[in-house]
Amino acid sequence: MTQQTYSWTDNPTVAGESVCNTDILNECLMHLKYDNGAGKDGFLLFDTKITDRILSGDEAVGWALQGSLVTMAYPDAVNKIKSLYSESYETTYRGITCKKTLDGRYIADISQATEIDKLYVNTGIADFYILDEINEQFYLPKNNWFHQFTTDTEKINAYNAPGIPDHWHYVDDMPNTKDRPRGDDRTNCTTYYETKQTRLASECNPIYGASESVQPPSSNKLLYYKVGDTVINSDSALIDAQELLADGFNQIEDKINTGIESLSNASTALTQTQITNCITEIPQRVNVGINNGILTLKAGSVVIVPYGTSEPALEIGAALNGGEIVDISWDEQKLFYYVKYDEDITTDYSGHTNDNVIVYLQDTGNLIYENVSACYSDSAKPSVSTYNTWYDTTSNTIARYTNTGTLEFQNCSLPICVGSLLEGTGITLIKNIFNGFGFIGSTIWCDKGVKGLVPNGRNADGSLNNIEITNQVITTFARTWSVVEGQTQQISCSASSTDIKADYFYEAYLEQDTFPNKQGHIMLYNRRENKHYFQDNNNSWRECPSIYIGFAQNTSASTIGQMQDLNTYQTFRALDYSSFKNTPHIVETYKNGSSWYRVWSDGWIEQGGLAEIKNTTVNFLKSYTNTNINILLTNKNDSKTEVSVTNVTTNNFTAFRRDTDNGNNLGGWSFWRACGY
């Protein structure tokens, strides 16, 4: 969102008309409630509730049964899990590669879902949040064991296998004699001698001796008591790591609250706030996932099939390519059918070589891939001796050819995604999912139903004016000029009264109040005027009604315009307070392993990492302007050690851990976090 503009005005307008949407107000208040305090019934996100009834109606809102799939219908929960996953450290727990949060949760990637399901079947417990980051959803943990309470924070969520103490028992030759002790085994001897044998019960069943006391299958949980809202600690050395971090986070929360104060009267804020130069809605037709290298097009997905240049001969509801037509795009020149699939479609690419590939559907309804460098779009068939996929821009059809030039498939779909293919494994990463925008070869398209706000100057009172555009049909644009190998180009969509077309490719995108003294193909958003200008081959500026959408990267071995990557900005969500121009917002982020930082628009810097603290100098990733810096270190949860920070400068600090009894320097590793200007 950093290259889009959101501004304050006294009166929000769309196409010159004043608006105040109460639905947006309600969404705003919902986000503030769950992000900054208790939600429904005073519970925070991921608190649990044990009930003796099935929740339904209003009572069930905000609650999900263990093991359930949580989607963007609950955006705060999804975004929280995504945030925790990115900030936590990697570990292996119960054989599963996952992330462990500072407060003891385990979060696994969707690629581990099958193994976690097996773990649940075999043991009855799977205390993992399973994150499907691509589709922005996650599964909740589940278990059917008892809960066993503990005070040891290191054992939270650990599982306890069933067991009972071992004991000796008797093998008795006179089982019916009064008061004679009996064990688990008895013989039927016919003699009356007082002979007997002893044997450990564990020799008969391994559950005996598995524990020192009776132990049912259970998982460890912490039991807390609510005692109020204020905690006072005079000796920070005695505060455990989680409490220490929580105290430090208050400063960050205060910083965020500065922005929230501007929304204290939400109805007033809505009458003052306006957005411009952004996509506001994108149809979500494609839902894909990967698991152990296998790619799946999820049931319910809709793909787009280019089908010539004649008017539609098939109607909605007709069968096509193994699916059902659910929509049609026809602009009197090009025809596209929208085909829905009601069952999952999977494919295994593990036997193929490493490359970046596009994935699409054959006319048989099966998934197939093609290397991005072997995808073409032109009016003439490519003359190559390799397998290739060709979008014929004249006939508006997609076909695949063998290395001898023989037609293999025709009437294929537009690509659904771009993935990274690893030999022996399959698809390991989905780089782009083509919802709203996509590409094949040197052609880019914009889907029907995409909505956006086009900058259109200012109103008489100085407030921003926009034109709201909804794309009525699919629009395509093919680059026919030579390009630089591997070059990244910015993209904007030109906008008319009825459609949005991604047809501006250029070297740089700028947002500023004046025209730059710079030559070349440049798109300028003039903030003062609220208009777009494009600099052409003659270095002349001309007004250009358009919306900035992102950038594309050319393939590394081609100069004919083929693309290998497309990065478009997400749709704007009203009242996302980190995006307002007049409110401090994040302008730069970085993460590499345990090291990370965030830079805010007003200069506030948050950063952290993992460091050895044996009287060691720890360097900041980003320098501060002064030494008024809050620095937090994690420590063991005991009273025998303490961590300290000394020699704080704008560039680094010194940290150590020592024994409180004798003062010896203990060293070790610690997570650190710092914030300040």
XYZ file of C-alpha atoms in Angstrom:
677
model
C 0.000 0.000 0.000
C 2.976 2.356 0.298
C 2.648 3.796 -3.203
C -1.025 4.668 -2.944
C -2.406 7.903 -1.534
C -4.943 8.301 1.287
C -5.767 11.848 2.302
C -7.928 13.775 4.757
C -10.740 15.994 3.506
C -13.755 17.696 5.048
C -16.209 15.810 2.872
C -15.614 12.362 1.285
C -16.871 12.176 -2.296
C -17.066 9.593 -5.047
C -17.678 10.957 -8.536
C -18.351 14.318 -6.901
C -21.108 13.076 -4.593
C -20.922 13.196 -0.791
C -21.057 9.784 0.870
C -20.909 8.355 4.393
C -21.192 4.577 4.457
C -22.482 3.154 7.759
C -21.259 -0.338 6.766
C -17.695 1.007 6.710
C -18.280 2.619 10.116
C -19.433 -0.697 11.586
C -16.414 -2.510 10.115
C -14.132 0.140 11.607
C -15.615 -0.253 15.078
C -15.361 -4.049 14.846
C -11.646 -3.873 14.036
C -10.952 -1.429 16.855
C -12.811 -3.673 19.315
C -10.858 -6.829 18.496
C -7.478 -5.200 17.851
C -7.392 -3.053 20.975
C -9.250 -4.862 23.722
C -11.743 -7.547 24.512
C -14.194 -8.735 21.887
C -17.628 -10.264 22.387
C -18.323 -11.237 26.036
C -15.038 -9.654 27.140
C -12.854 -12.385 25.567
C -9.659 -11.697 23.630
C -8.721 -13.403 20.374
C -8.042 -17.150 20.836
C -9.354 -17.303 24.407
C -11.257 -20.555 24.851
C -14.741 -21.254 26.173
C -15.985 -24.592 27.545
C -19.760 -24.963 27.254
C -22.427 -27.547 27.995
C -24.441 -26.671 24.878
C -24.071 -26.020 21.158
C -23.625 -22.322 20.447
C -25.961 -20.882 17.823
C -27.302 -17.567 16.548
C -25.809 -14.347 17.927
C -24.243 -16.298 20.787
C -22.058 -18.210 18.297
C -20.668 -15.124 16.543
C -16.927 -14.910 17.073
C -16.534 -18.503 18.312
C -15.313 -21.495 16.270
C -15.223 -25.161 17.279
C -11.764 -26.728 17.683
C -10.316 -27.908 14.357
C -12.495 -25.468 12.371
C -11.316 -23.530 9.307
C -11.169 -19.778 10.016
C -11.305 -17.576 6.891
C -11.154 -13.834 6.191
C -14.723 -13.666 7.469
C -12.766 -13.074 10.704
C -9.897 -10.891 9.381
C -8.509 -9.977 12.803
C -7.963 -13.631 13.711
C -6.339 -14.455 10.356
C -4.081 -11.396 10.450
C -3.100 -12.143 14.063
C -2.024 -15.709 13.217
C -0.113 -14.444 10.149
C 1.655 -11.875 12.323
C 2.525 -14.410 15.032
C 3.831 -16.857 12.414
C 6.157 -14.267 10.848
C 7.505 -13.089 14.223
C 8.031 -16.494 15.899
C 11.059 -18.792 15.794
C 11.240 -22.107 13.962
C 11.287 -25.357 15.917
C 10.378 -29.037 15.647
C 7.607 -30.231 17.964
C 6.296 -33.799 18.001
C 8.031 -34.360 14.643
C 6.341 -31.352 12.992
C 8.371 -28.415 11.644
C 6.564 -25.300 12.889
C 6.913 -21.912 14.576
C 6.662 -21.414 18.349
C 5.342 -18.098 19.644
C 6.730 -16.389 22.714
C 3.568 -17.299 24.635
C 3.796 -21.022 23.800
C 1.537 -21.552 20.776
C 2.606 -23.757 17.866
C 1.789 -22.581 14.326
C 2.478 -24.816 11.312
C 2.335 -24.099 7.593
C -0.449 -25.693 5.521
C 2.188 -27.987 3.955
C 2.264 -29.869 7.303
C -1.511 -30.429 7.395
C -1.411 -34.087 6.326
C 1.196 -35.028 8.942
C -0.712 -33.138 11.642
C -3.904 -35.002 10.716
C -2.001 -38.293 11.065
C -0.718 -37.150 14.449
C -4.283 -36.464 15.591
C -5.510 -39.858 14.376
C -2.651 -41.679 16.141
C -2.517 -39.711 19.407
C -5.794 -37.821 19.719
C -4.111 -34.412 20.043
C -2.832 -31.863 17.510
C -2.199 -28.552 19.298
C -1.199 -26.711 16.116
C -2.688 -23.699 14.385
C -2.345 -24.567 10.665
C -1.817 -21.440 8.530
C -2.781 -21.357 4.837
C -1.171 -17.979 4.140
C -1.841 -18.002 0.397
C -5.605 -18.314 0.823
C -5.583 -16.214 4.022
C -7.141 -18.787 6.335
C -6.109 -21.191 9.106
C -7.279 -24.270 11.004
C -7.686 -24.266 14.779
C -5.971 -26.799 17.079
C -7.890 -29.878 18.154
C -7.567 -32.578 20.791
C -9.729 -35.135 22.574
C -7.473 -35.580 25.623
C -7.965 -34.325 29.148
C -6.544 -30.953 30.144
C -3.915 -31.172 32.884
C -2.975 -27.912 34.609
C 0.657 -26.997 35.279
C 2.634 -24.048 36.639
C 5.676 -24.815 34.479
C 5.507 -22.411 31.521
C 8.085 -24.512 29.661
C 5.632 -27.438 29.529
C 2.627 -25.599 28.088
C 0.862 -27.676 25.385
C 3.158 -30.671 26.054
C 1.301 -33.992 25.914
C 1.304 -36.706 28.579
C 1.015 -40.309 27.427
C -1.268 -42.617 29.452
C 0.262 -44.831 32.152
C -0.135 -46.358 35.628
C 2.466 -47.584 38.187
C 3.990 -51.014 37.818
C 3.388 -53.708 40.494
C 4.097 -57.345 41.312
C 1.324 -59.890 40.953
C 0.994 -63.567 41.674
C 0.615 -66.611 39.478
C -1.346 -68.780 41.921
C -1.974 -72.531 41.880
C -4.929 -72.215 44.297
C -7.017 -69.329 42.939
C -10.074 -70.070 45.073
C -8.347 -70.192 48.473
C -9.763 -67.565 50.826
C -7.714 -64.412 51.346
C -4.974 -65.514 48.949
C -3.705 -62.536 46.926
C -4.546 -62.691 43.260
C -2.802 -61.095 40.319
C -3.568 -60.775 36.655
C -2.473 -64.317 35.779
C -3.646 -67.550 37.428
C -2.991 -71.215 36.681
C -5.322 -74.153 37.068
C -2.970 -76.621 38.817
C -4.536 -79.729 40.324
C -2.064 -80.007 43.223
C -2.538 -78.422 46.656
C 1.021 -77.369 47.297
C 1.693 -73.797 48.417
C 3.687 -72.992 45.282
C 3.358 -69.551 43.654
C 5.220 -67.252 41.289
C 5.510 -63.448 41.112
C 5.676 -61.368 37.955
C 5.699 -57.622 37.088
C 2.424 -56.402 35.611
C 4.389 -54.575 32.892
C 5.346 -57.949 31.452
C 1.689 -58.374 30.539
C 0.812 -54.792 29.501
C 3.257 -51.900 28.848
C 0.819 -49.340 30.279
C 2.012 -50.521 33.727
C 5.171 -48.676 34.697
C 4.625 -45.974 32.087
C 4.237 -43.409 34.886
C 4.823 -43.105 38.625
C 1.151 -42.365 39.288
C -2.126 -42.871 37.459
C -1.782 -40.707 34.317
C -4.634 -40.351 31.792
C -3.809 -39.100 28.279
C -3.698 -35.301 28.624
C -2.158 -32.043 27.429
C -0.649 -29.414 29.720
C -2.397 -26.055 30.094
C -1.742 -23.015 32.285
C -4.466 -21.946 34.716
C -4.717 -18.167 35.216
C -6.853 -16.115 37.602
C -8.134 -12.660 36.670
C -6.964 -10.292 39.430
C -7.336 -6.842 37.855
C -5.873 -4.614 35.171
C -2.743 -3.241 36.893
C 0.537 -5.043 37.555
C 3.306 -3.306 39.545
C 6.809 -4.786 39.627
C 9.714 -3.025 41.304
C 12.461 -5.461 40.367
C 12.590 -6.129 36.615
C 15.105 -8.933 37.157
C 12.324 -11.035 38.679
C 9.851 -10.535 35.844
C 9.698 -13.459 33.486
C 10.388 -12.936 29.790
C 6.776 -12.801 28.700
C 5.789 -10.145 31.251
C 8.885 -8.098 30.397
C 8.025 -8.099 26.713
C 4.387 -7.285 27.449
C 5.435 -4.178 29.394
C 7.613 -3.038 26.511
C 4.859 -3.574 23.990
C 2.811 -0.943 25.814
C 5.029 1.729 24.289
C 4.326 0.372 20.827
C 0.605 0.202 21.572
C 0.709 3.818 22.754
C 2.233 4.728 19.410
C -0.565 2.999 17.534
C -3.159 4.564 19.820
C -1.967 7.984 18.677
C -3.396 7.113 15.277
C -6.535 5.626 16.755
C -7.277 8.854 18.619
C -8.087 10.446 15.271
C -10.926 7.902 14.998
C -12.379 8.565 18.457
C -15.457 9.915 16.785
C -15.770 7.428 13.915
C -18.692 9.143 12.231
C -16.778 12.434 12.125
C -13.687 10.650 10.791
C -15.712 9.173 7.957
C -16.885 12.614 6.863
C -13.265 13.824 6.789
C -11.513 10.869 5.171
C -11.184 9.997 1.513
C -9.085 7.599 -0.491
C -7.920 7.848 -4.076
C -5.715 6.116 -6.657
C -6.431 2.529 -5.592
C -8.213 -0.714 -6.430
C -11.179 -1.163 -4.079
C -12.534 -4.575 -5.106
C -11.143 -7.681 -6.840
C -13.250 -10.795 -7.590
C -11.812 -13.823 -5.767
C -12.362 -16.629 -8.271
C -9.272 -18.852 -7.838
C -8.427 -20.775 -4.654
C -5.278 -22.918 -4.785
C -3.049 -24.681 -2.279
C 0.076 -26.841 -2.128
C 0.849 -29.818 0.099
C 4.102 -31.788 -0.203
C 4.697 -30.452 -3.720
C 1.194 -31.273 -4.976
C -0.845 -28.320 -6.242
C -4.632 -28.306 -5.816
C -7.232 -26.101 -7.463
C -9.863 -26.048 -4.723
C -13.496 -26.951 -5.315
C -15.632 -23.907 -6.113
C -12.877 -22.159 -8.067
C -13.707 -20.410 -11.342
C -11.235 -20.216 -14.247
C -11.409 -18.045 -17.363
C -11.326 -19.628 -20.847
C -10.619 -17.407 -23.913
C -12.974 -18.732 -26.586
C -12.530 -16.845 -29.822
C -13.881 -13.660 -31.336
C -17.465 -14.646 -32.173
C -20.484 -13.904 -30.027
C -21.357 -16.527 -27.385
C -22.808 -19.806 -28.657
C -22.902 -21.413 -25.200
C -25.135 -20.244 -22.360
C -24.624 -20.027 -18.620
C -25.097 -23.528 -17.185
C -23.579 -25.297 -20.201
C -20.666 -27.725 -19.783
C -17.171 -26.705 -20.916
C -13.717 -28.205 -20.272
C -15.048 -30.495 -17.543
C -16.791 -27.704 -15.626
C -19.874 -25.488 -15.799
C -20.128 -22.025 -17.375
C -21.224 -19.547 -14.688
C -20.508 -16.204 -16.415
C -19.584 -14.709 -19.803
C -17.474 -11.724 -20.898
C -18.158 -10.434 -24.430
C -17.129 -6.978 -25.688
C -18.099 -7.505 -29.363
C -14.467 -8.462 -30.076
C -13.303 -11.131 -27.620
C -15.247 -13.875 -25.842
C -14.343 -15.353 -22.437
C -16.240 -18.072 -20.546
C -16.063 -18.372 -16.739
C -15.964 -22.094 -15.864
C -16.595 -23.373 -12.323
C -15.294 -26.685 -10.915
C -17.185 -28.312 -8.041
C -14.427 -30.753 -7.042
C -10.730 -30.398 -6.203
C -8.321 -30.794 -9.119
C -4.783 -31.895 -8.188
C -1.557 -32.547 -10.045
C 1.935 -33.785 -9.143
C 4.924 -32.109 -10.836
C 7.670 -33.760 -8.738
C 9.272 -35.455 -11.741
C 10.070 -32.227 -13.569
C 13.082 -29.907 -13.500
C 13.537 -26.665 -11.561
C 11.875 -23.569 -13.021
C 9.251 -20.877 -12.559
C 6.034 -22.075 -14.176
C 2.524 -20.918 -14.920
C -0.336 -23.332 -14.194
C -3.516 -23.526 -16.278
C -6.247 -26.004 -17.288
C -6.346 -28.045 -20.492
C -9.548 -28.424 -22.478
C -9.942 -31.775 -20.663
C -10.174 -30.001 -17.298
C -6.777 -31.262 -16.092
C -4.087 -29.011 -14.629
C -0.894 -28.501 -16.642
C 2.155 -26.278 -16.281
C 4.499 -24.441 -18.653
C 7.830 -22.727 -17.969
C 7.273 -18.955 -17.971
C 9.987 -18.625 -20.631
C 8.005 -20.983 -22.903
C 4.787 -18.936 -22.783
C 4.058 -16.605 -25.685
C 1.345 -14.168 -26.696
C 1.294 -12.781 -30.217
C -0.659 -12.827 -33.449
C 1.823 -15.317 -34.955
C 2.688 -18.796 -33.659
C 6.190 -18.868 -32.105
C 8.890 -20.704 -34.074
C 10.529 -22.679 -31.273
C 11.591 -26.318 -30.909
C 10.426 -26.765 -27.313
C 7.090 -27.466 -25.682
C 5.286 -24.121 -25.490
C 1.972 -22.453 -24.709
C 0.704 -19.743 -27.063
C -2.022 -17.171 -26.489
C -3.118 -16.188 -30.006
C -4.050 -12.527 -29.538
C -5.850 -12.475 -32.904
C -8.074 -15.539 -32.465
C -8.279 -15.113 -28.645
C -7.464 -18.751 -27.861
C -4.762 -20.555 -25.875
C -3.131 -23.735 -27.212
C -0.174 -25.947 -26.276
C 2.304 -27.367 -28.788
C 4.922 -30.131 -28.580
C 8.615 -29.701 -29.352
C 7.869 -30.729 -32.959
C 5.217 -28.042 -33.390
C 2.262 -30.444 -33.131
C -0.929 -29.149 -31.487
C -1.434 -30.950 -28.152
C -4.290 -29.051 -26.453
C -6.529 -26.149 -27.452
C -9.125 -23.883 -25.820
C -7.093 -23.922 -22.616
C -7.780 -21.528 -19.740
C -5.931 -18.397 -18.765
C -3.255 -19.186 -16.155
C -4.451 -19.469 -12.555
C -1.090 -18.927 -10.812
C 2.699 -18.818 -11.010
C 4.715 -21.306 -8.947
C 8.285 -22.375 -8.217
C 8.997 -25.934 -9.354
C 11.671 -27.986 -7.531
C 12.871 -31.232 -9.112
C 11.970 -34.251 -7.006
C 9.528 -32.254 -4.860
C 7.034 -30.446 -7.090
C 5.539 -26.995 -6.548
C 7.196 -25.525 -3.438
C 5.927 -21.940 -3.628
C 2.992 -20.113 -5.185
C 4.274 -16.689 -6.226
C 1.125 -15.192 -7.785
C -2.542 -16.180 -7.760
C -4.300 -14.574 -10.699
C -7.340 -12.984 -9.102
C -8.137 -9.622 -10.692
C -4.964 -9.389 -12.757
C -2.765 -11.940 -14.527
C -0.385 -12.495 -17.425
C 0.646 -14.989 -20.097
C 3.700 -14.353 -22.230
C 3.737 -10.619 -22.940
C -0.008 -10.076 -22.363
C -1.581 -8.837 -19.143
C -5.305 -8.883 -18.371
C -7.726 -7.226 -15.955
C -10.791 -9.226 -14.889
C -14.367 -8.001 -15.112
C -15.680 -6.845 -11.750
C -12.424 -5.125 -10.706
C -13.279 -1.774 -9.096
C -11.108 1.255 -8.474
C -10.968 4.974 -7.682
C -9.377 7.164 -10.373
C -7.888 10.518 -9.227
C -9.914 13.296 -10.854
C -8.618 16.552 -9.403
C -10.110 18.401 -6.462
C -13.499 19.823 -5.592
C -14.133 23.534 -5.058
C -13.525 23.130 -1.314
C -10.159 21.471 -1.967
C -11.287 17.932 -1.112
C -10.272 14.997 -3.292
C -12.457 14.077 -6.245
C -12.583 10.537 -7.645
C -14.203 8.633 -10.472
C -15.334 5.171 -9.382
C -14.834 2.620 -12.168
C -16.062 -0.987 -12.387
C -14.632 -3.134 -15.180
C -17.560 -4.451 -17.227
C -15.595 -6.980 -19.352
C -12.175 -8.623 -19.352
C -9.581 -6.287 -20.864
C -6.229 -7.434 -22.277
C -3.076 -5.624 -23.337
C -0.077 -7.128 -25.167
C 3.397 -5.594 -25.085
C 4.780 -5.700 -28.630
C 7.993 -3.730 -28.138
C 11.460 -4.962 -27.163
C 12.283 -4.975 -23.459
C 15.370 -5.346 -21.288
C 16.027 -8.873 -20.011
C 15.023 -9.218 -16.351
C 13.825 -5.598 -16.172
C 11.162 -4.552 -13.664
C 8.472 -2.240 -15.041
C 5.754 -0.338 -13.169
C 2.140 -0.759 -14.319
C -0.917 1.478 -14.291
C -4.424 0.878 -15.589
C -5.944 3.447 -17.889
C -9.562 4.094 -17.038
C -12.586 4.977 -19.144
C -16.204 5.263 -18.088
C -16.720 1.486 -18.396
C -13.427 -0.360 -18.071
C -9.953 -0.589 -16.557
C -7.075 -1.673 -18.797
C -3.514 -2.437 -17.660
C -1.759 -0.744 -20.578
C 0.823 1.617 -19.065
C 4.276 0.076 -18.608
C 7.027 2.448 -17.519
C 10.343 2.777 -15.695
C 9.386 4.649 -12.531
C 6.344 5.657 -10.505
C 6.503 8.867 -8.433
C 4.180 10.527 -5.931
C 5.031 14.175 -5.281
C 3.661 17.719 -5.449
C 5.730 18.964 -8.423
C 6.901 17.640 -11.786
C 10.320 15.926 -11.506
C 13.372 16.971 -13.476
C 13.846 13.474 -14.844
C 13.578 11.980 -18.316
C 12.211 8.642 -19.424
C 8.920 6.782 -19.278
C 7.586 7.953 -15.912
C 4.149 7.999 -14.277
C 3.596 10.830 -11.798
C 0.822 11.112 -9.259
C 0.632 14.852 -8.554
C -0.579 14.987 -4.969
C -1.354 18.685 -5.084
C -3.636 18.306 -8.115
C -4.815 14.717 -7.407
C -4.090 13.722 -11.014
C -1.862 11.318 -12.943
C 0.580 12.459 -15.631
C 2.634 10.329 -18.036
C 5.938 11.347 -19.636
C 6.164 9.965 -23.196
C 9.016 9.373 -25.664
C 9.328 13.119 -26.284
C 9.713 13.738 -22.537
C 6.400 15.598 -22.616
C 3.925 15.337 -19.746
C 0.278 14.589 -20.521
C -2.652 14.023 -18.200
C -3.502 10.345 -17.894
C -6.612 9.177 -15.968
C -5.355 5.934 -14.416
C -4.818 3.818 -11.291
C -1.420 2.554 -10.159
C -1.548 -1.233 -9.589
C 2.035 -2.528 -9.093
C 4.906 -3.885 -11.184
C 5.915 -6.765 -13.466
C 9.293 -8.409 -14.039
C 10.464 -9.566 -17.463
C 11.996 -13.010 -17.926
C 15.796 -13.127 -17.760
C 16.313 -14.692 -21.196
C 13.901 -12.770 -23.405
C 13.598 -9.351 -25.007
C 10.132 -9.818 -26.533
C 8.142 -8.717 -23.513
C 7.574 -12.055 -21.753
C 6.800 -11.680 -18.040
C 7.754 -14.005 -15.190
C 6.313 -12.193 -12.175
C 3.471 -9.795 -11.353
C 3.081 -7.911 -8.083
C -0.166 -6.002 -7.642
C -1.232 -4.123 -4.543
C -3.994 -5.485 -2.351
C -7.397 -3.905 -2.387
C -7.859 -0.990 -0.025
C -9.902 -1.808 3.097
C -11.615 1.290 4.437
C -10.453 2.579 7.819
C -7.286 0.494 7.998
C -5.707 3.134 10.238
C -2.118 2.213 9.297
C -2.782 3.453 5.761
C -3.913 7.024 6.386
C -1.583 9.717 5.156
C -2.005 11.932 8.234
C -1.603 9.050 10.695
C 1.789 7.413 11.421
C 2.060 4.275 9.321
C 4.690 1.666 8.452
C 6.839 2.690 5.477
C 9.611 0.069 5.600
C 9.907 -3.503 6.895
C 12.624 -6.176 6.967
C 12.860 -9.780 8.193
C 15.661 -12.312 7.880
C 15.563 -15.265 10.273
C 15.272 -13.835 13.795
C 16.289 -10.312 12.715
C 13.617 -7.781 11.799
C 12.662 -4.106 11.853
C 9.744 -1.754 11.136
C 10.136 1.939 10.300
C 7.156 4.288 10.770
C 6.408 7.395 8.708
C 7.228 9.757 11.609
C 10.631 8.146 12.297
C 9.633 5.656 15.019
C 11.713 2.457 14.684
C 10.954 -1.000 16.103
C 13.508 -3.771 15.670
C 14.801 -6.965 17.225
C 16.738 -10.185 16.868
C 18.615 -12.993 18.614
C 22.037 -12.278 20.155
C 24.635 -13.808 22.466
C 24.739 -11.638 25.619
C 28.041 -12.311 27.336
C 29.028 -8.660 27.814
C 28.501 -8.414 24.049
C 27.954 -5.382 21.815
C 24.701 -5.790 19.898
C 24.365 -3.619 16.782
C 21.017 -2.131 15.794
C 19.761 -2.972 12.307
C 18.572 0.649 11.997
C 20.218 3.570 13.815
C 18.232 5.905 16.096
C 18.423 9.705 16.321
C 18.832 9.722 20.124
C 19.496 7.320 23.006
C 16.006 7.497 24.514
C 15.482 3.884 23.450
C 13.455 1.157 25.159
C 15.382 -2.148 25.005
C 13.922 -5.480 26.122
C 15.738 -8.802 26.641
C 14.267 -12.239 27.331
C 15.507 -14.035 30.444
C 15.050 -17.392 32.123
C 11.991 -17.641 34.348
C 13.830 -17.774 37.686
C 15.234 -15.469 40.381
C 18.856 -16.621 40.026
C 19.752 -14.706 36.878
C 19.207 -11.214 35.557
C 19.842 -9.534 32.223
C 21.186 -6.010 31.904
C 21.781 -3.415 29.198
C 24.585 -0.819 29.337
C 26.452 1.600 27.040
C 23.429 2.440 24.901
C 24.259 4.501 21.792
C 22.232 5.333 18.697
C 23.929 2.421 16.893
C 24.317 -0.348 19.499
C 24.190 -1.464 23.139
C 26.027 -3.873 25.451
C 24.134 -6.779 27.049
C 24.961 -9.509 29.556
C 23.348 -12.129 31.796
C 24.750 -12.681 35.300
C 24.204 -14.845 38.379
C 22.449 -12.787 41.094
C 24.205 -14.751 43.866
C 27.843 -14.305 42.864
C 27.721 -11.792 40.006
C 29.382 -14.174 37.532
C 28.810 -13.476 33.837
C 26.742 -16.412 32.543
C 26.371 -15.493 28.872
C 23.909 -17.339 26.667
C 21.480 -16.285 23.983
C 18.545 -13.906 24.275
C 15.884 -12.376 22.065
C 16.083 -8.557 22.107
C 13.662 -5.855 21.040
C 14.144 -2.081 20.835
C 11.926 0.871 19.979
C 12.395 4.627 19.796
C 13.072 7.504 17.398
